[in-house]
Coordinates of C-alpha atoms in Angstrom, one line a residue:
M1 CA 7.6 36.9 10.4
R2 CA 5.5 40.0 12.2
A3 CA 6.7 41.6 15.2
F4 CA 4.6 41.8 18.0
G5 CA 2.2 44.6 18.4
T6 CA 1.9 45.7 14.7
K7 CA -1.6 46.8 13.3
H8 CA -2.5 43.6 12.3
D9 CA -2.8 42.3 15.9
K10 CA -5.4 43.2 18.2
L11 CA -4.3 44.0 22.1
V12 CA -6.6 42.7 25.0
T13 CA -6.4 43.9 28.3
G14 CA -7.7 42.1 31.1
N15 CA -6.5 42.0 34.7
G16 CA -3.5 44.1 33.9
R17 CA -2.1 41.4 31.7
H18 CA -1.8 42.0 27.7
S19 CA -2.4 38.9 25.2
R20 CA -2.6 38.8 21.5
V21 CA -5.2 37.7 19.2
L22 CA -4.0 36.8 16.1
P23 CA -6.0 36.5 12.9
A24 CA -7.7 33.4 11.8
P25 CA -5.3 30.8 10.3
G26 CA -5.6 30.4 6.8
P27 CA -6.5 27.0 5.0
P28 CA -4.1 24.3 5.3
A29 CA -1.6 23.9 2.6
A30 CA -2.4 21.4 -0.3
P31 CA -0.8 18.0 0.2
T32 CA 2.1 17.3 -2.2
V33 CA 1.5 14.1 -4.3
D34 CA 3.8 11.9 -6.3
I35 CA 1.7 9.7 -8.9
G36 CA 3.2 5.8 -9.0
V37 CA 2.2 3.7 -11.9
A38 CA 3.5 0.3 -12.2
C39 CA 3.3 -0.5 -15.8
R40 CA 3.0 -4.1 -17.2
D41 CA 1.2 -3.1 -20.6
K42 CA 1.3 -0.3 -23.0
Q43 CA -1.5 1.9 -22.5
S44 CA -2.8 4.3 -24.9
N45 CA -3.5 8.0 -24.4
N46 CA -7.1 7.3 -23.7
W47 CA -5.8 6.0 -20.6
W48 CA -2.9 8.6 -19.6
V49 CA -4.6 12.2 -20.5
P50 CA -7.8 11.6 -18.2
L51 CA -5.5 10.9 -15.4
L52 CA -3.1 13.4 -15.9
T53 CA -5.8 15.9 -16.7
E54 CA -7.5 15.3 -13.2
C55 CA -4.1 15.9 -11.8
I56 CA -3.6 19.2 -13.2
T57 CA -7.1 20.1 -12.6
L58 CA -6.8 19.5 -8.9
T59 CA -3.4 21.2 -8.8
K60 CA -5.1 24.4 -10.5
S61 CA -7.6 24.3 -7.9
G62 CA -5.7 24.1 -4.9
V63 CA -6.8 20.6 -3.9
I64 CA -3.3 19.1 -4.4
N65 CA 0.4 19.8 -5.3
F66 CA 1.2 17.5 -8.2
G67 CA 4.6 16.5 -7.6
R68 CA 6.1 13.6 -10.0
L69 CA 4.9 11.1 -12.3
L70 CA 6.8 7.9 -11.7
T71 CA 6.5 4.8 -13.7
Q72 CA 8.3 1.8 -13.8
D73 CA 7.7 -0.7 -17.0
S74 CA 8.6 -4.2 -16.6
A75 CA 6.9 -7.6 -16.1
M76 CA 8.0 -7.8 -12.6
A77 CA 5.0 -5.8 -10.6
D78 CA 7.0 -6.1 -7.4
V79 CA 10.1 -4.9 -8.8
N80 CA 8.1 -1.9 -10.5
Q81 CA 6.4 -1.0 -7.2
S82 CA 9.5 -1.2 -5.1
Q83 CA 11.6 1.0 -7.7
I84 CA 8.5 3.7 -7.5
V85 CA 9.0 3.7 -3.6
K86 CA 12.4 4.2 -4.1
W87 CA 12.1 7.3 -6.3
F88 CA 9.3 8.5 -4.1
L89 CA 11.6 8.8 -1.0
D90 CA 14.2 10.3 -2.8
G91 CA 12.1 13.3 -3.3
P92 CA 10.0 15.4 -0.9
S93 CA 6.4 14.6 -1.6
E94 CA 4.1 13.6 1.3
W95 CA 1.7 11.4 -0.6
L96 CA 2.2 8.4 -3.2
Y97 CA -0.8 8.0 -5.3
M98 CA -0.3 4.3 -6.3
I99 CA -1.9 3.0 -9.4
E100 CA -1.7 0.0 -12.1
D101 CA -2.1 0.4 -15.6
D102 CA -5.0 -1.9 -15.7
T103 CA -7.2 -0.2 -13.5
V104 CA -9.5 3.0 -14.5
H105 CA -10.5 5.4 -11.6
P106 CA -13.7 7.2 -11.0
K107 CA -13.2 10.9 -11.0
H108 CA -12.5 12.6 -7.7
T109 CA -10.7 9.4 -6.6
L110 CA -7.5 11.2 -5.1
P111 CA -9.1 13.6 -3.0
T112 CA -11.5 11.5 -1.6
L113 CA -8.7 9.1 -0.3
L114 CA -7.0 11.9 1.0
Q115 CA -9.9 13.6 2.9
H116 CA -10.0 10.4 5.1
G117 CA -6.5 11.6 6.9
R118 CA -5.1 8.1 7.3
P119 CA -1.9 7.0 6.1
W120 CA -2.8 4.3 3.8
V121 CA -6.4 4.3 2.1
S122 CA -7.6 2.4 -0.7
G123 CA -10.5 2.3 -3.2
L124 CA -11.9 -1.1 -4.6
Y125 CA -11.5 -3.0 -7.6
Y126 CA -12.3 -6.7 -8.7
Y127 CA -10.9 -9.7 -10.1
T128 CA -11.6 -10.3 -13.6
N129 CA -12.6 -14.0 -13.4
V130 CA -15.5 -15.0 -11.6
P131 CA -16.7 -15.0 -9.0
H132 CA -15.0 -11.4 -9.2
N133 CA -14.0 -11.1 -5.8
P134 CA -12.7 -7.8 -4.6
I135 CA -9.2 -7.3 -4.3
A136 CA -9.0 -6.5 -0.6
Y137 CA -8.4 -9.1 2.2
F138 CA -8.8 -10.3 5.7
R139 CA -5.9 -12.3 7.1
N140 CA -6.8 -15.9 8.6
T141 CA -6.2 -16.3 12.2
P142 CA -5.5 -19.6 14.4
E143 CA -8.9 -19.3 15.7
D144 CA -10.1 -19.2 11.8
E145 CA -8.2 -22.2 10.9
A146 CA -9.3 -24.0 14.2
R147 CA -12.9 -23.4 13.2
D148 CA -12.4 -24.6 9.4
P149 CA -8.8 -26.2 8.5
R150 CA -9.4 -24.8 4.7
H151 CA -8.8 -21.3 6.5
V152 CA -5.1 -22.0 6.8
V153 CA -3.2 -19.4 9.2
G154 CA -1.6 -16.8 7.2
T155 CA -3.8 -17.0 4.1
Y156 CA -6.1 -14.4 2.9
F157 CA -9.7 -14.2 1.8
P158 CA -12.0 -11.4 0.6
P159 CA -14.5 -9.4 2.5
K160 CA -18.2 -10.2 2.1
G161 CA -21.5 -9.0 3.0
W162 CA -20.8 -5.4 2.9
D163 CA -22.6 -2.6 1.4
K164 CA -21.5 -0.4 -1.2
G165 CA -20.1 2.9 0.4
E166 CA -18.9 1.3 3.8
I167 CA -15.6 2.3 4.8
F168 CA -13.5 -0.3 7.2
E169 CA -10.0 -1.8 7.8
V170 CA -8.9 -4.7 6.0
D171 CA -5.4 -6.6 6.7
S172 CA -4.3 -6.1 2.8
V173 CA -5.2 -4.5 -0.4
G174 CA -4.1 -4.4 -4.3
L175 CA -2.2 -1.0 -4.8
G176 CA -4.0 -0.5 -7.9
C177 CA -6.0 2.6 -6.3
C178 CA -4.5 3.8 -3.1
V179 CA -2.6 6.6 -1.2
I180 CA 0.0 5.9 1.1
H181 CA 1.8 8.5 3.2
R182 CA 5.7 8.6 3.1
S183 CA 5.5 8.1 6.9
V184 CA 4.6 4.3 6.2
F185 CA 7.8 3.6 4.3
E186 CA 10.1 5.4 6.5
K187 CA 8.7 3.5 9.8
I188 CA 9.0 0.2 8.0
K189 CA 12.6 1.0 7.1
E190 CA 13.3 2.1 10.8
A191 CA 11.9 -1.0 12.2
F192 CA 13.6 -3.5 9.8
V193 CA 17.0 -4.1 8.7
L194 CA 17.9 -5.4 5.4
K195 CA 19.9 -8.9 5.0
M196 CA 20.7 -10.7 1.9
D197 CA 20.4 -14.5 1.1
A198 CA 24.1 -15.7 1.0
R199 CA 22.9 -18.3 -1.4
T200 CA 20.6 -16.3 -3.7
S201 CA 21.1 -12.7 -3.0
E202 CA 17.7 -12.3 -2.2
L203 CA 16.8 -9.2 -0.3
Y204 CA 15.1 -9.8 3.0
P205 CA 13.7 -7.1 5.5
I206 CA 14.0 -8.6 9.0
H207 CA 12.3 -6.8 11.9
K208 CA 14.6 -5.9 14.5
A209 CA 12.7 -7.7 17.1
D210 CA 13.2 -10.9 15.1
L211 CA 17.1 -10.8 15.3
W212 CA 18.7 -13.3 17.5
D213 CA 22.3 -12.3 19.1
E214 CA 24.5 -12.6 15.8
T215 CA 27.4 -13.5 17.8
L216 CA 26.2 -17.1 18.3
P217 CA 28.6 -19.5 16.4
L218 CA 25.6 -20.8 14.1
E219 CA 27.2 -22.3 10.6
V220 CA 24.9 -23.4 8.1
P221 CA 26.0 -23.9 4.5
G222 CA 22.7 -23.7 3.1
R223 CA 18.9 -23.7 4.1
H224 CA 18.0 -25.9 6.7
V225 CA 15.1 -27.2 8.7
Y226 CA 15.8 -27.3 12.6
H227 CA 12.7 -28.5 14.6
N228 CA 10.2 -27.1 12.2
A229 CA 12.0 -23.4 11.9
M230 CA 13.7 -22.8 8.3
I231 CA 17.2 -21.4 9.0
V232 CA 18.4 -19.4 5.9
P233 CA 22.2 -18.2 5.7
L234 CA 22.0 -14.5 5.6
R235 CA 24.6 -11.6 5.2
D236 CA 24.7 -7.8 4.8
P237 CA 23.9 -6.6 1.4
P238 CA 27.2 -5.1 -0.2
E239 CA 28.2 -1.6 -0.2
G240 CA 26.9 0.1 -3.5
D241 CA 24.2 -2.5 -4.0
E242 CA 21.6 -0.4 -5.8
R243 CA 18.7 -2.4 -5.7
P244 CA 15.4 -0.8 -4.4
W245 CA 14.4 -1.8 -0.8
P246 CA 12.2 -4.6 -1.6
F247 CA 8.9 -3.2 0.2
F248 CA 6.9 -5.4 -2.3
A249 CA 8.0 -9.2 -3.4
F250 CA 6.3 -12.4 -4.8
H251 CA 6.9 -14.7 -2.0
N252 CA 5.8 -18.4 -1.4
G253 CA 3.2 -18.0 -4.3
R254 CA 1.5 -14.9 -2.6
T255 CA 0.9 -11.5 -4.3
Q256 CA 3.5 -8.7 -3.4
D257 CA 0.8 -6.6 -1.8
H258 CA 0.6 -9.1 1.4
Y259 CA 4.3 -8.7 1.8
F260 CA 3.9 -5.4 2.0
A261 CA 0.9 -5.2 4.3
E262 CA 2.4 -7.5 6.7
M263 CA 5.3 -5.1 7.2
A264 CA 3.1 -2.2 7.7
A265 CA 1.2 -4.2 10.2
R266 CA 4.3 -4.6 12.1
V267 CA 4.4 -0.7 12.6
G268 CA 0.8 -0.3 13.5
V269 CA -0.3 0.6 9.9
R270 CA -3.4 -1.3 8.2
P271 CA -5.4 0.2 5.2
L272 CA -8.5 1.9 5.1
L273 CA -10.8 0.6 2.2
D274 CA -13.5 2.9 1.1
T275 CA -15.9 0.9 -0.8
S276 CA -17.8 3.8 -2.2
I277 CA -14.7 4.2 -4.8
E278 CA -15.0 1.5 -7.4
C279 CA -12.5 1.4 -10.4
T280 CA -12.8 -0.8 -13.4
H281 CA -10.3 -3.4 -13.9
W282 CA -9.2 -4.0 -17.5
K283 CA -8.1 -7.0 -19.0
D284 CA -9.5 -8.5 -22.3
K285 CA -12.5 -6.5 -21.3
P286 CA -13.6 -4.1 -18.3
T287 CA -15.0 -5.5 -15.0
G288 CA -16.5 -3.6 -12.1
G289 CA -18.6 -3.8 -9.0
Q290 CA -21.6 -4.6 -10.8
H291 CA -19.8 -8.1 -12.0
H292 CA -19.2 -8.9 -8.3
R293 CA -22.8 -8.1 -7.3
A294 CA -24.1 -10.0 -10.1
I295 CA -22.8 -13.3 -9.0
S296 CA -25.2 -15.4 -6.9
D297 CA -24.1 -16.1 -3.4
H298 CA -24.1 -20.0 -3.7
V299 CA -21.8 -19.4 -7.1
R300 CA -19.7 -17.2 -5.2
E301 CA -19.2 -19.9 -2.3
A302 CA -18.7 -22.5 -5.2
E303 CA -16.1 -20.6 -6.8
Y304 CA -14.3 -19.2 -3.8
V305 CA -11.1 -17.6 -4.5
R306 CA -8.4 -17.3 -1.9
S307 CA -5.2 -15.5 -2.5

């Protein structure tokens, strides 16, 4: 820190008062980014090398500070992602760049996502099955169900009718191409408490606003339905439970991404979708936006996929 009045400061006199004009500030510090890769398959060097090369290039050019590469390999995508977030929060990085090992991102995806300045921003990729719907979603509301009983409240549907390059908020996205600021995870952990199913030991994040008076004498031996409400006996996880905080979980036959998105929504965060970023989604063969756009509207309606 410099003392006031050094030669680098300029003193301006006006009405007998002195003020200091400081030099213009330098460019903001580059954000520190951890790369999180949820692995299910064994990818070759042809997949890893371009990813790491771009991260190193962006670091050398001052666009980002490359923190750590965090990978978790198992058949359970929800466990992989939750473990990656645990490691991320244990470190100092500001941003987590979430990737899945069956997506290939176009160049400059990371700086494009970061430049929006939003806490959760996603690029776009598509289902490999016809009609190749985008892996991004809006959530059906009670009004949607009232208009059409097939649109059951709480279920999700993909966006339709946008032009490539549009940027808009959605209710949920896949976690194969996105950046998430650490504040999102921290807000969720602050707003929710962690409970455990007394029978199955499954971990449940419960929003603090949803907690009733825990001193009420309620004894339930197992799961029980009372006036159309499912009552599940819960207890606190034991001390020393080393399982990661369950930000992601397959629940009621739904993708683990919705589980996280619904918690994020409770703390005021929705994902921003940048459709200018189109990734290639690999299974047996690659799938991209061109495959989605090639499907005619009547075929898309006939083979509508709801997640």
